[in-house]
């Protein structure tokens, strides 16, 4: 095991400015705090023989485990789910950083990374549905599953743009292509962006909101706050599915 690389050199290679500032390149939590943590973890991992793909699989396990953690009653399960999702975010940063430093890139790594994003968010909302149904109202399992399905469709609608473009012989769409040609759709998109309500469809934010709901559950007794959160996430997700599809079809991303 050699000496750890200098942090400044590591940052230049592993955290390229263009990626971190691109529209879909970085989660706000990554920019705010996680990239500072991940770089120090990466600094140690690049000295080992661990592969980027192994780290990606660790990320997947953390994300799916976060959903399973919500089956643990009370605050314990919600805290564990939130912590596991933070670890999911950490390894989501670290695997790419290690890949850039070691120059170990693969299509399999990209595939597993995207698969992990689908599985983690879906597992979290599925677990939330079971958590909401703990008092015997099994219908809440269906609400959680509906939210999970919506989140998968939301992510798939984005990824399928790249699939459609590739099959049509087009390159990756520029950020400018995402602007809707319809003024009405563009206005709705700007409003949604300003309100930030779409963020609750992301596992990082959802895990924190579910943690807050668990605290409220403990205060008021029962699972009413958690049920309200699961219902709200399901409703927001399906509104976002329709709005996102309209945004894609009214933009230049498929042209």
CSV table of C-alpha atoms in Angstrom, one decimal:
chain,number,residue,atom,x,y,z
A,1,UNK,CA,0.0,0.0,0.0
A,2,UNK,CA,1.6,3.3,-1.2
A,3,UNK,CA,1.2,6.7,0.2
A,4,UNK,CA,-2.1,8.4,0.1
A,5,UNK,CA,-2.4,11.0,-2.8
A,6,UNK,CA,-2.6,14.7,-2.1
A,7,UNK,CA,-6.2,15.9,-1.6
A,8,UNK,CA,-5.9,18.7,-4.1
A,9,UNK,CA,-4.6,16.4,-6.8
A,10,UNK,CA,-7.3,13.8,-5.9
A,11,UNK,CA,-10.0,16.5,-6.1
A,12,UNK,CA,-8.8,17.7,-9.5
A,13,UNK,CA,-9.0,14.2,-11.0
A,14,UNK,CA,-11.9,12.7,-9.1
A,15,UNK,CA,-14.3,15.7,-8.8
A,16,UNK,CA,-14.2,17.4,-12.2
A,17,UNK,CA,-16.0,20.8,-12.1
A,18,UNK,CA,-18.0,20.1,-15.2
A,19,UNK,CA,-19.6,17.0,-13.8
A,20,UNK,CA,-20.4,18.5,-10.4
A,21,UNK,CA,-22.0,21.6,-12.0
A,22,UNK,CA,-24.0,19.9,-14.8
A,23,UNK,CA,-27.8,19.9,-14.5
A,24,UNK,CA,-28.1,16.2,-13.5
A,25,UNK,CA,-24.5,15.7,-12.5
A,26,UNK,CA,-24.7,16.1,-8.8
A,27,UNK,CA,-27.2,15.9,-5.9
A,28,UNK,CA,-27.3,19.0,-3.8
A,29,UNK,CA,-26.2,17.0,-0.7
A,30,UNK,CA,-23.1,16.0,-2.6
A,31,UNK,CA,-22.2,19.6,-3.3
A,32,UNK,CA,-23.1,20.7,0.3
A,33,UNK,CA,-21.2,18.1,2.3
A,34,UNK,CA,-20.8,14.6,1.0
A,35,UNK,CA,-18.1,15.3,-1.6
A,36,UNK,CA,-15.9,16.6,1.3
A,37,UNK,CA,-16.4,13.4,3.1
A,38,UNK,CA,-16.2,11.1,0.1
A,39,UNK,CA,-12.8,12.5,-1.1
A,40,UNK,CA,-11.2,11.5,2.2
A,41,UNK,CA,-12.7,8.0,2.0
A,42,UNK,CA,-11.6,7.8,-1.7
A,43,UNK,CA,-8.1,8.9,-0.6
A,44,UNK,CA,-7.8,5.7,1.4
A,45,UNK,CA,-9.5,3.4,-1.0
A,46,UNK,CA,-7.4,4.2,-4.0
A,47,UNK,CA,-4.5,2.7,-2.1
A,48,UNK,CA,-6.2,-0.7,-2.0
A,49,UNK,CA,-7.2,-3.2,-4.6
A,50,UNK,CA,-10.9,-2.6,-4.2
A,51,UNK,CA,-12.6,-2.0,-7.6
A,52,UNK,CA,-15.1,0.7,-8.4
A,53,UNK,CA,-17.7,-2.0,-9.2
A,54,UNK,CA,-17.4,-3.5,-5.8
A,55,UNK,CA,-18.1,-0.1,-4.2
A,56,UNK,CA,-21.1,0.3,-6.5
A,57,UNK,CA,-22.5,-3.0,-5.2
A,58,UNK,CA,-21.9,-1.8,-1.6
A,59,UNK,CA,-23.9,1.3,-2.5
A,60,UNK,CA,-26.8,-0.9,-3.8
A,61,UNK,CA,-26.8,-3.0,-0.6
A,62,UNK,CA,-27.0,0.2,1.5
A,63,UNK,CA,-29.9,1.5,-0.5
A,64,UNK,CA,-31.9,-1.6,-0.4
A,65,UNK,CA,-31.1,-2.1,3.3
A,66,UNK,CA,-32.5,1.4,4.0
A,67,UNK,CA,-35.9,0.2,2.8
A,68,UNK,CA,-35.7,-2.9,4.9
A,69,UNK,CA,-34.7,-0.8,7.9
A,70,UNK,CA,-38.1,0.9,7.9
A,71,UNK,CA,-39.6,-2.5,8.9
A,72,UNK,CA,-38.0,-2.0,12.3
A,73,UNK,CA,-40.6,-0.3,14.6
A,74,UNK,CA,-40.2,3.2,16.0
A,75,UNK,CA,-37.5,5.7,15.6
A,76,UNK,CA,-34.8,3.1,15.4
A,77,UNK,CA,-35.9,1.9,12.0
A,78,UNK,CA,-36.3,5.5,10.6
A,79,UNK,CA,-32.9,6.6,11.9
A,80,UNK,CA,-31.3,3.5,10.5
A,81,UNK,CA,-32.9,4.0,7.1
A,82,UNK,CA,-31.7,7.7,7.0
A,83,UNK,CA,-28.2,6.6,8.0
A,84,UNK,CA,-28.1,3.9,5.4
A,85,UNK,CA,-29.3,6.3,2.7
A,86,UNK,CA,-26.4,8.6,3.6
A,87,UNK,CA,-24.1,5.7,3.2
A,88,UNK,CA,-25.8,5.0,-0.2
A,89,UNK,CA,-24.9,8.6,-1.2
A,90,UNK,CA,-21.4,8.3,0.1
A,91,UNK,CA,-20.6,5.2,-1.9
A,92,UNK,CA,-22.4,6.7,-4.9
A,93,UNK,CA,-19.8,9.4,-4.8
A,94,UNK,CA,-16.8,7.2,-3.9
A,95,UNK,CA,-17.3,4.6,-6.6
A,96,UNK,CA,-17.0,7.2,-9.4
A,97,UNK,CA,-14.1,8.9,-7.7
A,98,UNK,CA,-12.2,5.7,-7.4
A,99,UNK,CA,-13.0,4.8,-11.0
A,100,UNK,CA,-11.6,8.2,-12.2
A,101,UNK,CA,-8.4,7.9,-10.2
A,102,UNK,CA,-7.7,4.3,-11.2
A,103,UNK,CA,-9.1,4.9,-14.8
A,104,UNK,CA,-11.2,1.8,-14.3
A,105,UNK,CA,-14.4,2.4,-16.3
A,106,UNK,CA,-17.0,-0.1,-17.4
A,107,UNK,CA,-20.5,-0.3,-18.8
A,108,UNK,CA,-21.3,-2.8,-16.1
A,109,UNK,CA,-20.4,-0.1,-13.5
A,110,UNK,CA,-22.8,2.4,-15.1
A,111,UNK,CA,-25.5,-0.3,-15.3
A,112,UNK,CA,-25.3,-1.3,-11.7
A,113,UNK,CA,-25.1,2.3,-10.6
A,114,UNK,CA,-28.4,3.1,-12.3
A,115,UNK,CA,-29.9,-0.2,-11.1
A,116,UNK,CA,-29.0,0.7,-7.6
A,117,UNK,CA,-30.7,4.1,-7.9
A,118,UNK,CA,-33.9,2.3,-9.0
A,119,UNK,CA,-33.8,-0.4,-6.3
A,120,UNK,CA,-32.9,2.0,-3.4
A,121,UNK,CA,-35.6,4.5,-4.0
A,122,UNK,CA,-38.2,1.8,-4.7
A,123,UNK,CA,-37.2,-0.2,-1.6
A,124,UNK,CA,-37.4,2.9,0.6
A,125,UNK,CA,-41.0,3.6,-0.4
A,126,UNK,CA,-42.0,0.0,-0.3
A,127,UNK,CA,-40.6,-0.2,3.3
A,128,UNK,CA,-42.5,3.1,4.1
A,129,UNK,CA,-45.7,1.5,2.9
A,130,UNK,CA,-45.3,-1.5,5.2
A,131,UNK,CA,-44.4,0.8,8.0
A,132,UNK,CA,-47.6,2.9,7.5
A,133,UNK,CA,-49.6,-0.4,7.5
A,134,UNK,CA,-48.2,-1.5,10.8
A,135,UNK,CA,-51.4,-0.9,12.7
A,136,UNK,CA,-53.4,-3.3,10.5
A,137,UNK,CA,-54.4,-1.1,7.5
A,138,UNK,CA,-52.9,-3.2,4.8
A,139,UNK,CA,-54.1,-0.8,2.1
A,140,UNK,CA,-51.1,1.4,2.9
A,141,UNK,CA,-48.8,-1.3,1.5
A,142,UNK,CA,-50.4,-0.6,-1.8
A,143,UNK,CA,-49.9,3.1,-1.4
A,144,UNK,CA,-46.2,2.6,-0.7
A,145,UNK,CA,-45.9,0.2,-3.7
A,146,UNK,CA,-47.7,2.8,-5.9
A,147,UNK,CA,-45.1,5.4,-4.8
A,148,UNK,CA,-42.3,3.0,-5.5
A,149,UNK,CA,-43.6,2.2,-9.0
A,150,UNK,CA,-44.0,5.9,-9.7
A,151,UNK,CA,-40.4,6.6,-8.7
A,152,UNK,CA,-39.2,3.8,-11.0
A,153,UNK,CA,-41.2,5.2,-13.9
A,154,UNK,CA,-39.9,8.7,-13.2
A,155,UNK,CA,-36.3,7.5,-13.3
A,156,UNK,CA,-36.9,5.3,-16.3
A,157,UNK,CA,-38.5,8.1,-18.3
A,158,UNK,CA,-35.2,10.0,-18.0
A,159,UNK,CA,-32.9,7.1,-18.8
A,160,UNK,CA,-35.1,6.1,-21.7
A,161,UNK,CA,-34.2,9.4,-23.4
A,162,UNK,CA,-30.6,8.1,-23.7
A,163,UNK,CA,-31.8,4.7,-24.9
A,164,UNK,CA,-34.1,6.3,-27.6
A,165,UNK,CA,-31.3,8.7,-28.8
A,166,UNK,CA,-28.8,5.9,-29.0
A,167,UNK,CA,-31.1,3.7,-31.0
A,168,UNK,CA,-31.8,6.6,-33.3
A,169,UNK,CA,-28.1,7.2,-33.8
A,170,UNK,CA,-28.0,10.4,-31.8
A,171,UNK,CA,-25.5,11.5,-29.2
A,172,UNK,CA,-26.1,12.5,-25.6
A,173,UNK,CA,-28.5,15.4,-25.4
A,174,UNK,CA,-27.1,18.8,-24.2
A,175,UNK,CA,-28.6,20.4,-21.1
A,176,UNK,CA,-30.2,23.1,-23.3
A,177,UNK,CA,-32.3,20.4,-25.1
A,178,UNK,CA,-34.2,19.8,-21.8
A,179,UNK,CA,-36.0,23.2,-22.2
A,180,UNK,CA,-39.7,22.6,-23.2
A,181,UNK,CA,-40.7,24.2,-26.4
A,182,UNK,CA,-44.2,24.7,-25.0
A,183,UNK,CA,-44.4,27.9,-22.9
A,184,UNK,CA,-47.1,26.4,-20.7
A,185,UNK,CA,-45.0,23.4,-19.9
A,186,UNK,CA,-41.9,25.6,-19.3
A,187,UNK,CA,-43.9,27.7,-16.8
A,188,UNK,CA,-45.1,24.7,-14.9
A,189,UNK,CA,-41.5,23.3,-14.9
A,190,UNK,CA,-40.1,26.6,-13.5
A,191,UNK,CA,-42.8,26.6,-10.8
A,192,UNK,CA,-42.1,23.1,-9.7
A,193,UNK,CA,-38.3,23.8,-9.7
A,194,UNK,CA,-38.9,26.9,-7.5
A,195,UNK,CA,-41.1,25.0,-5.0
A,196,UNK,CA,-38.6,22.0,-4.9
A,197,UNK,CA,-41.4,19.6,-4.1
A,198,UNK,CA,-40.0,17.2,-6.6
A,199,UNK,CA,-37.1,16.5,-4.3
A,200,UNK,CA,-39.2,14.4,-2.1
A,201,UNK,CA,-39.2,11.7,-4.8
A,202,UNK,CA,-35.5,11.2,-4.2
A,203,UNK,CA,-34.5,8.7,-1.6
A,204,UNK,CA,-32.2,11.0,0.2
A,205,UNK,CA,-34.9,13.6,0.9
A,206,UNK,CA,-37.6,10.9,1.4
A,207,UNK,CA,-35.6,9.2,4.0
A,208,UNK,CA,-35.2,12.4,6.0
A,209,UNK,CA,-38.9,13.3,5.6
A,210,UNK,CA,-39.8,9.8,6.8
A,211,UNK,CA,-37.5,10.3,9.8
A,212,UNK,CA,-39.3,13.5,10.6
A,213,UNK,CA,-42.6,11.6,10.3
A,214,UNK,CA,-41.3,8.9,12.7
A,215,UNK,CA,-40.5,11.6,15.3
A,216,UNK,CA,-44.1,12.9,14.8
A,217,UNK,CA,-45.4,9.3,15.2
A,218,UNK,CA,-43.6,9.0,18.5
A,219,UNK,CA,-45.1,12.3,19.7
A,220,UNK,CA,-48.7,11.8,18.7
A,221,UNK,CA,-48.8,8.0,18.9
A,222,UNK,CA,-49.7,5.7,16.0
A,223,UNK,CA,-48.6,6.1,12.4
A,224,UNK,CA,-50.8,9.0,11.1
A,225,UNK,CA,-47.8,11.3,10.3
A,226,UNK,CA,-46.0,8.5,8.4
A,227,UNK,CA,-49.2,7.7,6.5
A,228,UNK,CA,-49.6,11.3,5.5
A,229,UNK,CA,-46.0,11.4,4.2
A,230,UNK,CA,-46.4,8.2,2.2
A,231,UNK,CA,-49.6,9.4,0.7
A,232,UNK,CA,-48.1,12.8,-0.1
A,233,UNK,CA,-45.0,11.2,-1.7
A,234,UNK,CA,-47.2,8.9,-3.8
A,235,UNK,CA,-49.3,11.8,-5.0
A,236,UNK,CA,-46.4,14.1,-5.8
A,237,UNK,CA,-44.6,11.2,-7.6
A,238,UNK,CA,-47.4,10.5,-9.9
A,239,UNK,CA,-48.0,14.2,-10.7
A,240,UNK,CA,-44.2,14.3,-11.5
A,241,UNK,CA,-44.4,11.3,-13.7
A,242,UNK,CA,-47.1,12.9,-15.9
A,243,UNK,CA,-45.3,16.3,-15.8
A,244,UNK,CA,-41.9,14.8,-16.6
A,245,UNK,CA,-43.2,12.9,-19.6
A,246,UNK,CA,-44.9,16.1,-20.9
A,247,UNK,CA,-41.6,18.0,-20.4
A,248,UNK,CA,-39.6,15.4,-22.3
A,249,UNK,CA,-42.0,15.1,-25.2
A,250,UNK,CA,-42.3,18.9,-25.5
A,251,UNK,CA,-38.5,19.5,-25.4
A,252,UNK,CA,-35.8,18.8,-27.9
A,253,UNK,CA,-34.3,15.8,-26.1
A,254,UNK,CA,-35.8,13.3,-28.6
A,255,UNK,CA,-34.8,15.3,-31.6
